[in-house]
Structures are given as structure tokens and as C-alpha cells.
Amino acid sequence: MRVLLTYFGAFEGVPVNPTDRLAHAVHAHCEEHPEWAVEVILQELPVVFGESARRLNETIAAETPDAVIALGVAVGRNKVSLERVAINLDDARIADTEGIQRKDSPIVADAPAAYFSTLPTRAVVEKAQALNLPAELSYTAGTYVCNHVFYSLMHAVAGTTIPAGFIHVPALEFETGPQNQLVAHVDAGGVEGTAIPTISVEEAKQIITLAILEISER
Ligand code: PCA
């Protein structure tokens, strides 16, 4: 199985996006286990409305993956969130990294209000919890670039059988230095006004790997 795993770069409040290191760790983990027969294709996406979705669509067209998982960080959450619902709305107080701000804008005109993830979200959360790994189901990916990519992804694969979806991760422990500068934004799926919880890269890696293996077994 060839799975496309996307991650993001820096954006306002997140000087180092932990999904970069995490995606590379998952890639290395799958390479260490050839018996899984999983090839992870990595692609960074810019935290930019429009361009992120274009880059994603180009990568899907070029790589024709069997499954797609998009990763993003949600600062302030304390568990890896298997997102279930993408909504057709860009609406955020913070601008993207090109300075574009969107309010009340549909992502795709005349398209459905929402799409559900087609990843086995509940099974992954149950398996992770059984291993004492911090995972949860989530019903909002926010209204910033992560939801934009999630919606664009589900729109792109609609009508195919390609499992696809979005997973938000908390701030990761290695960010101890820059973490002091981390700022949570609710639009970006974050939890504001609390201390910023972290989990380890290892824990996050195990949960993303569980998701990949769950897809490949189906
Ligand atoms: N998180 C942001 C965008 C990029 C990222 O990693 C979000 O949740 O919208």
C-alpha cells in the first residue's frame, strides 16, 4: 500500500511545525518494517489557503496513492485527534503565511457543506486507547488551513474508494525551546487559554502508524 502523508510548515504561533518531524519519523518507522508492505510518500504543504490544496491535488495526481492522511498541529490539545468532519468554510482571525485572511468563504463553490473522513477513525482511536496511547475522535478541525486541506482532500477523493482524512496532533515534546513561543488559535483547531500540553514524538508516531496499518488491513 502506498500512503500519502502530508505535513505542514510554520505558521502564526507555531515557529516549528511538529508534523514535519512526525511525518519523517513515521516514514522511517515504516521503512524499518518491510513486512508491513507500506510505502509512505511524504509531502509538505504550505500553510496557505488555496496553494495548500493545489499542492495536495498535484501530489495526488502525480503519485496516485492508495490512501491519504493529512497531518496538522492543534496547539493546546492533549491528544492526537482523528478528525471526522471537514466543513466547506474558511474563516479565521489569523492570516495564512502569505498574509491572506479569509472570513465566511466557502472552500469550493456549490459543493457539499461537509464531508466525513473515510479513515477508520473509531477503530484507530479504540486500538490506540487499548495501548494507553493518547487518541480521541474530534468533530471539528477548525476553519483555518487544516480544515481547508481536509475539505479539499475529501472533495478530491469523493466518488473514489481511496481512504482519506485528517489527523491533528498536539504540540510535541521536542519543541521545548520554541514551544515557549507556541500560541494556540481556536480557528486552527487549538485550545486557547490553557497551558500547552505536549505528547512525545514516539507516542504520536505510534498512533499515526496504527492508522496506516488499520487502513492497510482493510
Ligand atoms: N495547523 C493549522 C494549519 C497548519 C497546522 O499544522 C490548523 O490546524 O489549521
PDB file of C-alpha atoms and ligand atoms in Angstrom:
ATOM      1  CA  MET A   1       0.000   0.000   0.000  1.00  0.00           C
ATOM      2  CA  ARG A   2       1.239   3.480  -0.878  1.00  0.00           C
ATOM      3  CA  VAL A   3       0.061   6.107   1.562  1.00  0.00           C
ATOM      4  CA  LEU A   4       0.494   9.821   1.015  1.00  0.00           C
ATOM      5  CA  LEU A   5       1.308  11.544   4.310  1.00  0.00           C
ATOM      6  CA  THR A   6       1.236  15.343   4.231  1.00  0.00           C
ATOM      7  CA  TYR A   7       2.525  17.735   6.879  1.00  0.00           C
ATOM      8  CA  PHE A   8       2.750  21.489   7.279  1.00  0.00           C
ATOM      9  CA  GLY A   9       5.432  24.120   7.770  1.00  0.00           C
ATOM     10  CA  ALA A  10       5.451  27.016  10.227  1.00  0.00           C
ATOM     11  CA  PHE A  11       2.554  29.444  10.700  1.00  0.00           C
ATOM     12  CA  GLU A  12       1.497  32.150  13.139  1.00  0.00           C
ATOM     13  CA  GLY A  13       2.058  30.920  16.683  1.00  0.00           C
ATOM     14  CA  VAL A  14       3.914  27.781  15.540  1.00  0.00           C
ATOM     15  CA  PRO A  15       7.562  28.555  14.640  1.00  0.00           C
ATOM     16  CA  VAL A  16       8.424  24.882  14.113  1.00  0.00           C
ATOM     17  CA  ASN A  17       5.593  22.670  12.907  1.00  0.00           C
ATOM     18  CA  PRO A  18       5.949  19.321  14.720  1.00  0.00           C
ATOM     19  CA  THR A  19       4.123  17.463  11.942  1.00  0.00           C
ATOM     20  CA  ASP A  20       7.299  17.738   9.828  1.00  0.00           C
ATOM     21  CA  ARG A  21       9.385  15.731  12.263  1.00  0.00           C
ATOM     22  CA  LEU A  22       6.476  13.401  12.979  1.00  0.00           C
ATOM     23  CA  ALA A  23       5.832  12.579   9.310  1.00  0.00           C
ATOM     24  CA  HIS A  24       9.517  11.806   8.789  1.00  0.00           C
ATOM     25  CA  ALA A  25       9.522   9.580  11.888  1.00  0.00           C
ATOM     26  CA  VAL A  26       6.516   7.638  10.555  1.00  0.00           C
ATOM     27  CA  HIS A  27       8.224   7.282   7.170  1.00  0.00           C
ATOM     28  CA  ALA A  28      11.386   5.897   8.823  1.00  0.00           C
ATOM     29  CA  HIS A  29       9.334   3.558  11.027  1.00  0.00           C
ATOM     30  CA  CYS A  30       7.567   2.031   8.018  1.00  0.00           C
ATOM     31  CA  GLU A  31      10.903   1.641   6.184  1.00  0.00           C
ATOM     32  CA  GLU A  32      12.205  -0.309   9.186  1.00  0.00           C
ATOM     33  CA  HIS A  33       9.267  -2.709   8.788  1.00  0.00           C
ATOM     34  CA  PRO A  34       9.268  -4.000   5.192  1.00  0.00           C
ATOM     35  CA  GLU A  35       6.916  -6.796   6.306  1.00  0.00           C
ATOM     36  CA  TRP A  36       4.151  -4.173   6.583  1.00  0.00           C
ATOM     37  CA  ALA A  37       4.433  -3.574   2.824  1.00  0.00           C
ATOM     38  CA  VAL A  38       3.648   0.107   3.334  1.00  0.00           C
ATOM     39  CA  GLU A  39       5.325   2.840   1.339  1.00  0.00           C
ATOM     40  CA  VAL A  40       4.923   6.291   2.860  1.00  0.00           C
ATOM     41  CA  ILE A  41       5.098   9.206   0.410  1.00  0.00           C
ATOM     42  CA  LEU A  42       5.840  12.487   2.191  1.00  0.00           C
ATOM     43  CA  GLN A  43       4.695  15.897   1.026  1.00  0.00           C
ATOM     44  CA  GLU A  44       4.968  19.229   2.823  1.00  0.00           C
ATOM     45  CA  LEU A  45       2.086  21.647   2.317  1.00  0.00           C
ATOM     46  CA  PRO A  46       2.346  25.412   2.828  1.00  0.00           C
ATOM     47  CA  VAL A  47       0.045  26.997   5.415  1.00  0.00           C
ATOM     48  CA  VAL A  48      -1.653  28.984   2.670  1.00  0.00           C
ATOM     49  CA  PHE A  49      -5.315  28.913   1.620  1.00  0.00           C
ATOM     50  CA  GLY A  50      -5.639  27.793  -1.997  1.00  0.00           C
ATOM     51  CA  GLU A  51      -1.981  26.904  -2.578  1.00  0.00           C
ATOM     52  CA  SER A  52      -2.053  24.118   0.048  1.00  0.00           C
ATOM     53  CA  ALA A  53      -4.983  22.462  -1.738  1.00  0.00           C
ATOM     54  CA  ARG A  54      -3.379  22.910  -5.176  1.00  0.00           C
ATOM     55  CA  ARG A  55      -0.153  21.278  -3.953  1.00  0.00           C
ATOM     56  CA  LEU A  56      -2.158  18.446  -2.421  1.00  0.00           C
ATOM     57  CA  ASN A  57      -4.158  17.843  -5.609  1.00  0.00           C
ATOM     58  CA  GLU A  58      -0.985  17.879  -7.728  1.00  0.00           C
ATOM     59  CA  THR A  59       0.640  15.331  -5.434  1.00  0.00           C
ATOM     60  CA  ILE A  60      -2.391  13.048  -5.518  1.00  0.00           C
ATOM     61  CA  ALA A  61      -2.447  13.249  -9.329  1.00  0.00           C
ATOM     62  CA  ALA A  62       1.297  12.566  -9.611  1.00  0.00           C
ATOM     63  CA  GLU A  63       1.556   9.793  -7.006  1.00  0.00           C
ATOM     64  CA  THR A  64      -1.876   8.103  -7.258  1.00  0.00           C
ATOM     65  CA  PRO A  65      -1.682   6.915  -3.630  1.00  0.00           C
ATOM     66  CA  ASP A  66      -3.894   4.149  -2.204  1.00  0.00           C
ATOM     67  CA  ALA A  67      -4.675   6.255   0.872  1.00  0.00           C
ATOM     68  CA  VAL A  68      -4.088   9.809   2.065  1.00  0.00           C
ATOM     69  CA  ILE A  69      -3.535  11.084   5.592  1.00  0.00           C
ATOM     70  CA  ALA A  70      -3.002  14.805   6.157  1.00  0.00           C
ATOM     71  CA  LEU A  71      -1.358  15.905   9.416  1.00  0.00           C
ATOM     72  CA  GLY A  72      -1.573  19.234  11.221  1.00  0.00           C
ATOM     73  CA  VAL A  73      -0.850  20.551  14.704  1.00  0.00           C
ATOM     74  CA  ALA A  74      -3.596  21.754  17.047  1.00  0.00           C
ATOM     75  CA  VAL A  75      -1.770  23.602  19.815  1.00  0.00           C
ATOM     76  CA  GLY A  76      -3.420  23.183  23.217  1.00  0.00           C
ATOM     77  CA  ARG A  77      -4.987  19.789  22.552  1.00  0.00           C
ATOM     78  CA  ASN A  78      -3.629  16.953  24.646  1.00  0.00           C
ATOM     79  CA  LYS A  79      -4.471  14.001  22.399  1.00  0.00           C
ATOM     80  CA  VAL A  80      -3.992  13.006  18.796  1.00  0.00           C
ATOM     81  CA  SER A  81      -7.350  13.845  17.188  1.00  0.00           C
ATOM     82  CA  LEU A  82      -8.783  11.696  14.424  1.00  0.00           C
ATOM     83  CA  GLU A  83     -10.845  14.352  12.682  1.00  0.00           C
ATOM     84  CA  ARG A  84     -14.226  13.159  11.423  1.00  0.00           C
ATOM     85  CA  VAL A  85     -15.776  16.185   9.691  1.00  0.00           C
ATOM     86  CA  ALA A  86     -14.418  18.706   7.160  1.00  0.00           C
ATOM     87  CA  ILE A  87     -16.607  21.765   6.547  1.00  0.00           C
ATOM     88  CA  ASN A  88     -16.843  23.939   3.442  1.00  0.00           C
ATOM     89  CA  LEU A  89     -15.756  27.131   5.198  1.00  0.00           C
ATOM     90  CA  ASP A  90     -12.621  29.259   5.522  1.00  0.00           C
ATOM     91  CA  ASP A  91     -12.998  31.670   8.424  1.00  0.00           C
ATOM     92  CA  ALA A  92     -10.094  32.612  10.656  1.00  0.00           C
ATOM     93  CA  ARG A  93      -8.819  35.516  12.725  1.00  0.00           C
ATOM     94  CA  ILE A  94      -5.249  34.648  11.812  1.00  0.00           C
ATOM     95  CA  ALA A  95      -3.913  35.149   8.308  1.00  0.00           C
ATOM     96  CA  ASP A  96      -2.091  32.397   6.433  1.00  0.00           C
ATOM     97  CA  THR A  97       1.660  32.694   5.852  1.00  0.00           C
ATOM     98  CA  GLU A  98       1.084  34.790   2.719  1.00  0.00           C
ATOM     99  CA  GLY A  99      -0.974  37.259   4.716  1.00  0.00           C
ATOM    100  CA  ILE A 100      -4.302  36.140   3.231  1.00  0.00           C
ATOM    101  CA  GLN A 101      -7.180  36.300   5.676  1.00  0.00           C
ATOM    102  CA  ARG A 102     -10.459  34.562   4.958  1.00  0.00           C
ATOM    103  CA  LYS A 103     -13.827  35.175   6.516  1.00  0.00           C
ATOM    104  CA  ASP A 104     -17.076  33.438   5.652  1.00  0.00           C
ATOM    105  CA  SER A 105     -15.661  31.998   2.414  1.00  0.00           C
ATOM    106  CA  PRO A 106     -16.747  28.662   1.013  1.00  0.00           C
ATOM    107  CA  ILE A 107     -13.753  26.488   0.057  1.00  0.00           C
ATOM    108  CA  VAL A 108     -15.427  25.006  -3.023  1.00  0.00           C
ATOM    109  CA  ALA A 109     -18.436  26.802  -4.559  1.00  0.00           C
ATOM    110  CA  ASP A 110     -21.617  24.743  -4.986  1.00  0.00           C
ATOM    111  CA  ALA A 111     -20.097  21.777  -3.156  1.00  0.00           C
ATOM    112  CA  PRO A 112     -21.428  19.909  -0.108  1.00  0.00           C
ATOM    113  CA  ALA A 113     -21.421  21.707   3.258  1.00  0.00           C
ATOM    114  CA  ALA A 114     -19.314  18.931   4.775  1.00  0.00           C
ATOM    115  CA  TYR A 115     -17.568  15.650   4.174  1.00  0.00           C
ATOM    116  CA  PHE A 116     -16.821  12.851   6.623  1.00  0.00           C
ATOM    117  CA  SER A 117     -13.368  11.341   6.919  1.00  0.00           C
ATOM    118  CA  THR A 118     -13.143   7.930   5.260  1.00  0.00           C
ATOM    119  CA  LEU A 119     -10.345   6.773   7.571  1.00  0.00           C
ATOM    120  CA  PRO A 120     -11.281   4.090  10.124  1.00  0.00           C
ATOM    121  CA  THR A 121     -11.297   6.779  12.810  1.00  0.00           C
ATOM    122  CA  ARG A 122     -13.119   4.926  15.568  1.00  0.00           C
ATOM    123  CA  ALA A 123     -11.126   1.724  15.161  1.00  0.00           C
ATOM    124  CA  VAL A 124      -7.863   3.662  15.337  1.00  0.00           C
ATOM    125  CA  VAL A 125      -8.905   5.526  18.479  1.00  0.00           C
ATOM    126  CA  GLU A 126     -10.073   2.320  20.171  1.00  0.00           C
ATOM    127  CA  LYS A 127      -6.854   0.493  19.301  1.00  0.00           C
ATOM    128  CA  ALA A 128      -4.722   3.413  20.476  1.00  0.00           C
ATOM    129  CA  GLN A 129      -6.633   3.718  23.734  1.00  0.00           C
ATOM    130  CA  ALA A 130      -6.231  -0.015  24.354  1.00  0.00           C
ATOM    131  CA  LEU A 131      -2.467   0.603  24.182  1.00  0.00           C
ATOM    132  CA  ASN A 132      -2.761   3.602  26.524  1.00  0.00           C
ATOM    133  CA  LEU A 133      -1.878   5.987  23.722  1.00  0.00           C
ATOM    134  CA  PRO A 134      -3.488   9.467  23.815  1.00  0.00           C
ATOM    135  CA  ALA A 135      -6.007   9.479  20.953  1.00  0.00           C
ATOM    136  CA  GLU A 136      -9.544  10.820  20.552  1.00  0.00           C
ATOM    137  CA  LEU A 137     -12.227  11.401  17.944  1.00  0.00           C
ATOM    138  CA  SER A 138     -12.770  15.054  17.027  1.00  0.00           C
ATOM    139  CA  TYR A 139     -15.707  16.704  15.291  1.00  0.00           C
ATOM    140  CA  THR A 140     -14.017  19.945  14.314  1.00  0.00           C
ATOM    141  CA  ALA A 141     -10.746  20.554  12.521  1.00  0.00           C
ATOM    142  CA  GLY A 142     -11.301  24.311  12.874  1.00  0.00           C
ATOM    143  CA  THR A 143     -11.821  26.734   9.990  1.00  0.00           C
ATOM    144  CA  TYR A 144      -8.219  27.571   9.112  1.00  0.00           C
ATOM    145  CA  VAL A 145      -5.784  25.917   6.696  1.00  0.00           C
ATOM    146  CA  CYS A 146      -6.011  22.422   8.211  1.00  0.00           C
ATOM    147  CA  ASN A 147      -9.762  22.252   7.645  1.00  0.00           C
ATOM    148  CA  HIS A 148      -9.162  23.809   4.198  1.00  0.00           C
ATOM    149  CA  VAL A 149      -6.795  20.965   3.277  1.00  0.00           C
ATOM    150  CA  PHE A 150      -9.056  18.345   4.888  1.00  0.00           C
ATOM    151  CA  TYR A 151     -12.105  19.574   2.937  1.00  0.00           C
ATOM    152  CA  SER A 152     -10.140  19.872  -0.317  1.00  0.00           C
ATOM    153  CA  LEU A 153      -8.799  16.348   0.194  1.00  0.00           C
ATOM    154  CA  MET A 154     -12.232  14.850   0.771  1.00  0.00           C
ATOM    155  CA  HIS A 155     -13.598  16.766  -2.231  1.00  0.00           C
ATOM    156  CA  ALA A 156     -10.748  15.419  -4.383  1.00  0.00           C
ATOM    157  CA  VAL A 157     -11.318  11.775  -3.416  1.00  0.00           C
ATOM    158  CA  ALA A 158     -15.135  11.961  -3.335  1.00  0.00           C
ATOM    159  CA  GLY A 159     -16.530   9.201  -5.526  1.00  0.00           C
ATOM    160  CA  THR A 160     -13.349   7.090  -5.244  1.00  0.00           C
ATOM    161  CA  THR A 161     -12.601   4.332  -2.747  1.00  0.00           C
ATOM    162  CA  ILE A 162      -9.367   5.975  -1.551  1.00  0.00           C
ATOM    163  CA  PRO A 163      -9.459   6.209   2.258  1.00  0.00           C
ATOM    164  CA  ALA A 164      -8.550   9.751   3.241  1.00  0.00           C
ATOM    165  CA  GLY A 165      -8.708  12.054   6.212  1.00  0.00           C
ATOM    166  CA  PHE A 166      -7.027  14.407   8.605  1.00  0.00           C
ATOM    167  CA  ILE A 167      -5.270  13.897  11.927  1.00  0.00           C
ATOM    168  CA  HIS A 168      -4.441  16.763  14.293  1.00  0.00           C
ATOM    169  CA  VAL A 169      -1.625  16.265  16.768  1.00  0.00           C
ATOM    170  CA  PRO A 170      -0.850  18.197  19.959  1.00  0.00           C
ATOM    171  CA  ALA A 171       2.394  20.136  20.386  1.00  0.00           C
ATOM    172  CA  LEU A 172       5.180  17.567  20.612  1.00  0.00           C
ATOM    173  CA  GLU A 173       7.746  17.375  23.393  1.00  0.00           C
ATOM    174  CA  PHE A 174      10.826  18.138  21.298  1.00  0.00           C
ATOM    175  CA  GLU A 175       9.572  21.690  20.855  1.00  0.00           C
ATOM    176  CA  THR A 176      10.796  22.615  24.330  1.00  0.00           C
ATOM    177  CA  GLY A 177      12.753  25.644  23.105  1.00  0.00           C
ATOM    178  CA  PRO A 178      10.407  27.184  20.547  1.00  0.00           C
ATOM    179  CA  GLN A 179       7.455  25.839  22.489  1.00  0.00           C
ATOM    180  CA  ASN A 180       7.686  28.887  24.715  1.00  0.00           C
ATOM    181  CA  GLN A 181       6.599  30.851  21.669  1.00  0.00           C
ATOM    182  CA  LEU A 182       3.760  28.491  20.773  1.00  0.00           C
ATOM    183  CA  VAL A 183       0.357  30.178  20.640  1.00  0.00           C
ATOM    184  CA  ALA A 184      -2.923  28.278  20.444  1.00  0.00           C
ATOM    185  CA  HIS A 185      -5.567  29.505  17.963  1.00  0.00           C
ATOM    186  CA  VAL A 186      -9.055  28.091  18.157  1.00  0.00           C
ATOM    187  CA  ASP A 187      -9.609  28.561  14.390  1.00  0.00           C
ATOM    188  CA  ALA A 188      -6.613  26.313  13.822  1.00  0.00           C
ATOM    189  CA  GLY A 189      -8.187  23.578  15.931  1.00  0.00           C
ATOM    190  CA  GLY A 190      -6.302  24.705  19.039  1.00  0.00           C
ATOM    191  CA  VAL A 191      -7.402  25.116  22.625  1.00  0.00           C
ATOM    192  CA  GLU A 192      -6.779  28.624  23.918  1.00  0.00           C
ATOM    193  CA  GLY A 193      -6.166  29.911  27.384  1.00  0.00           C
ATOM    194  CA  THR A 194      -4.575  26.860  28.940  1.00  0.00           C
ATOM    195  CA  ALA A 195      -1.066  25.623  29.499  1.00  0.00           C
ATOM    196  CA  ILE A 196       0.144  23.900  26.354  1.00  0.00           C
ATOM    197  CA  PRO A 197       0.177  20.126  26.818  1.00  0.00           C
ATOM    198  CA  THR A 198       2.645  18.029  24.844  1.00  0.00           C
ATOM    199  CA  ILE A 199       3.000  14.360  23.979  1.00  0.00           C
ATOM    200  CA  SER A 200       6.131  12.597  22.730  1.00  0.00           C
ATOM    201  CA  VAL A 201       7.013  12.149  19.065  1.00  0.00           C
ATOM    202  CA  GLU A 202       7.121   8.414  19.828  1.00  0.00           C
ATOM    203  CA  GLU A 203       3.507   8.312  21.049  1.00  0.00           C
ATOM    204  CA  ALA A 204       2.287  10.361  18.106  1.00  0.00           C
ATOM    205  CA  LYS A 205       4.274   8.153  15.703  1.00  0.00           C
ATOM    206  CA  GLN A 206       2.688   5.024  17.131  1.00  0.00           C
ATOM    207  CA  ILE A 207      -0.827   6.396  16.667  1.00  0.00           C
ATOM    208  CA  ILE A 208      -0.229   7.500  13.054  1.00  0.00           C
ATOM    209  CA  THR A 209       1.333   4.105  12.340  1.00  0.00           C
ATOM    210  CA  LEU A 210      -1.709   2.365  13.844  1.00  0.00           C
ATOM    211  CA  ALA A 211      -3.874   4.362  11.458  1.00  0.00           C
ATOM    212  CA  ILE A 212      -1.771   3.347   8.453  1.00  0.00           C
ATOM    213  CA  LEU A 213      -1.785  -0.322   9.450  1.00  0.00           C
ATOM    214  CA  GLU A 214      -5.525  -0.259  10.116  1.00  0.00           C
ATOM    215  CA  ILE A 215      -6.099   1.088   6.586  1.00  0.00           C
ATOM    216  CA  SER A 216      -3.761  -1.458   5.023  1.00  0.00           C
ATOM    217  CA  GLU A 217      -5.523  -4.369   6.764  1.00  0.00           C
ATOM    218  CA  ARG A 218      -8.884  -3.368   5.318  1.00  0.00           C
TER     219      ARG A 218
HETATM  220  N1  PCA B   1      -2.246  23.540  11.888  1.00  0.00           N
HETATM  221  C1  PCA B   1      -3.092  24.586  11.372  1.00  0.00           C
HETATM  222  C2  PCA B   1      -2.618  24.844   9.977  1.00  0.00           C
HETATM  223  C3  PCA B   1      -1.310  24.144   9.856  1.00  0.00           C
HETATM  224  C4  PCA B   1      -1.220  23.294  11.053  1.00  0.00           C
HETATM  225  O1  PCA B   1      -0.313  22.475  11.273  1.00  0.00           O
HETATM  226  C5  PCA B   1      -4.562  24.262  11.506  1.00  0.00           C
HETATM  227  O2  PCA B   1      -4.923  23.430  12.352  1.00  0.00           O
HETATM  228  O3  PCA B   1      -5.382  24.842  10.779  1.00  0.00           O
END
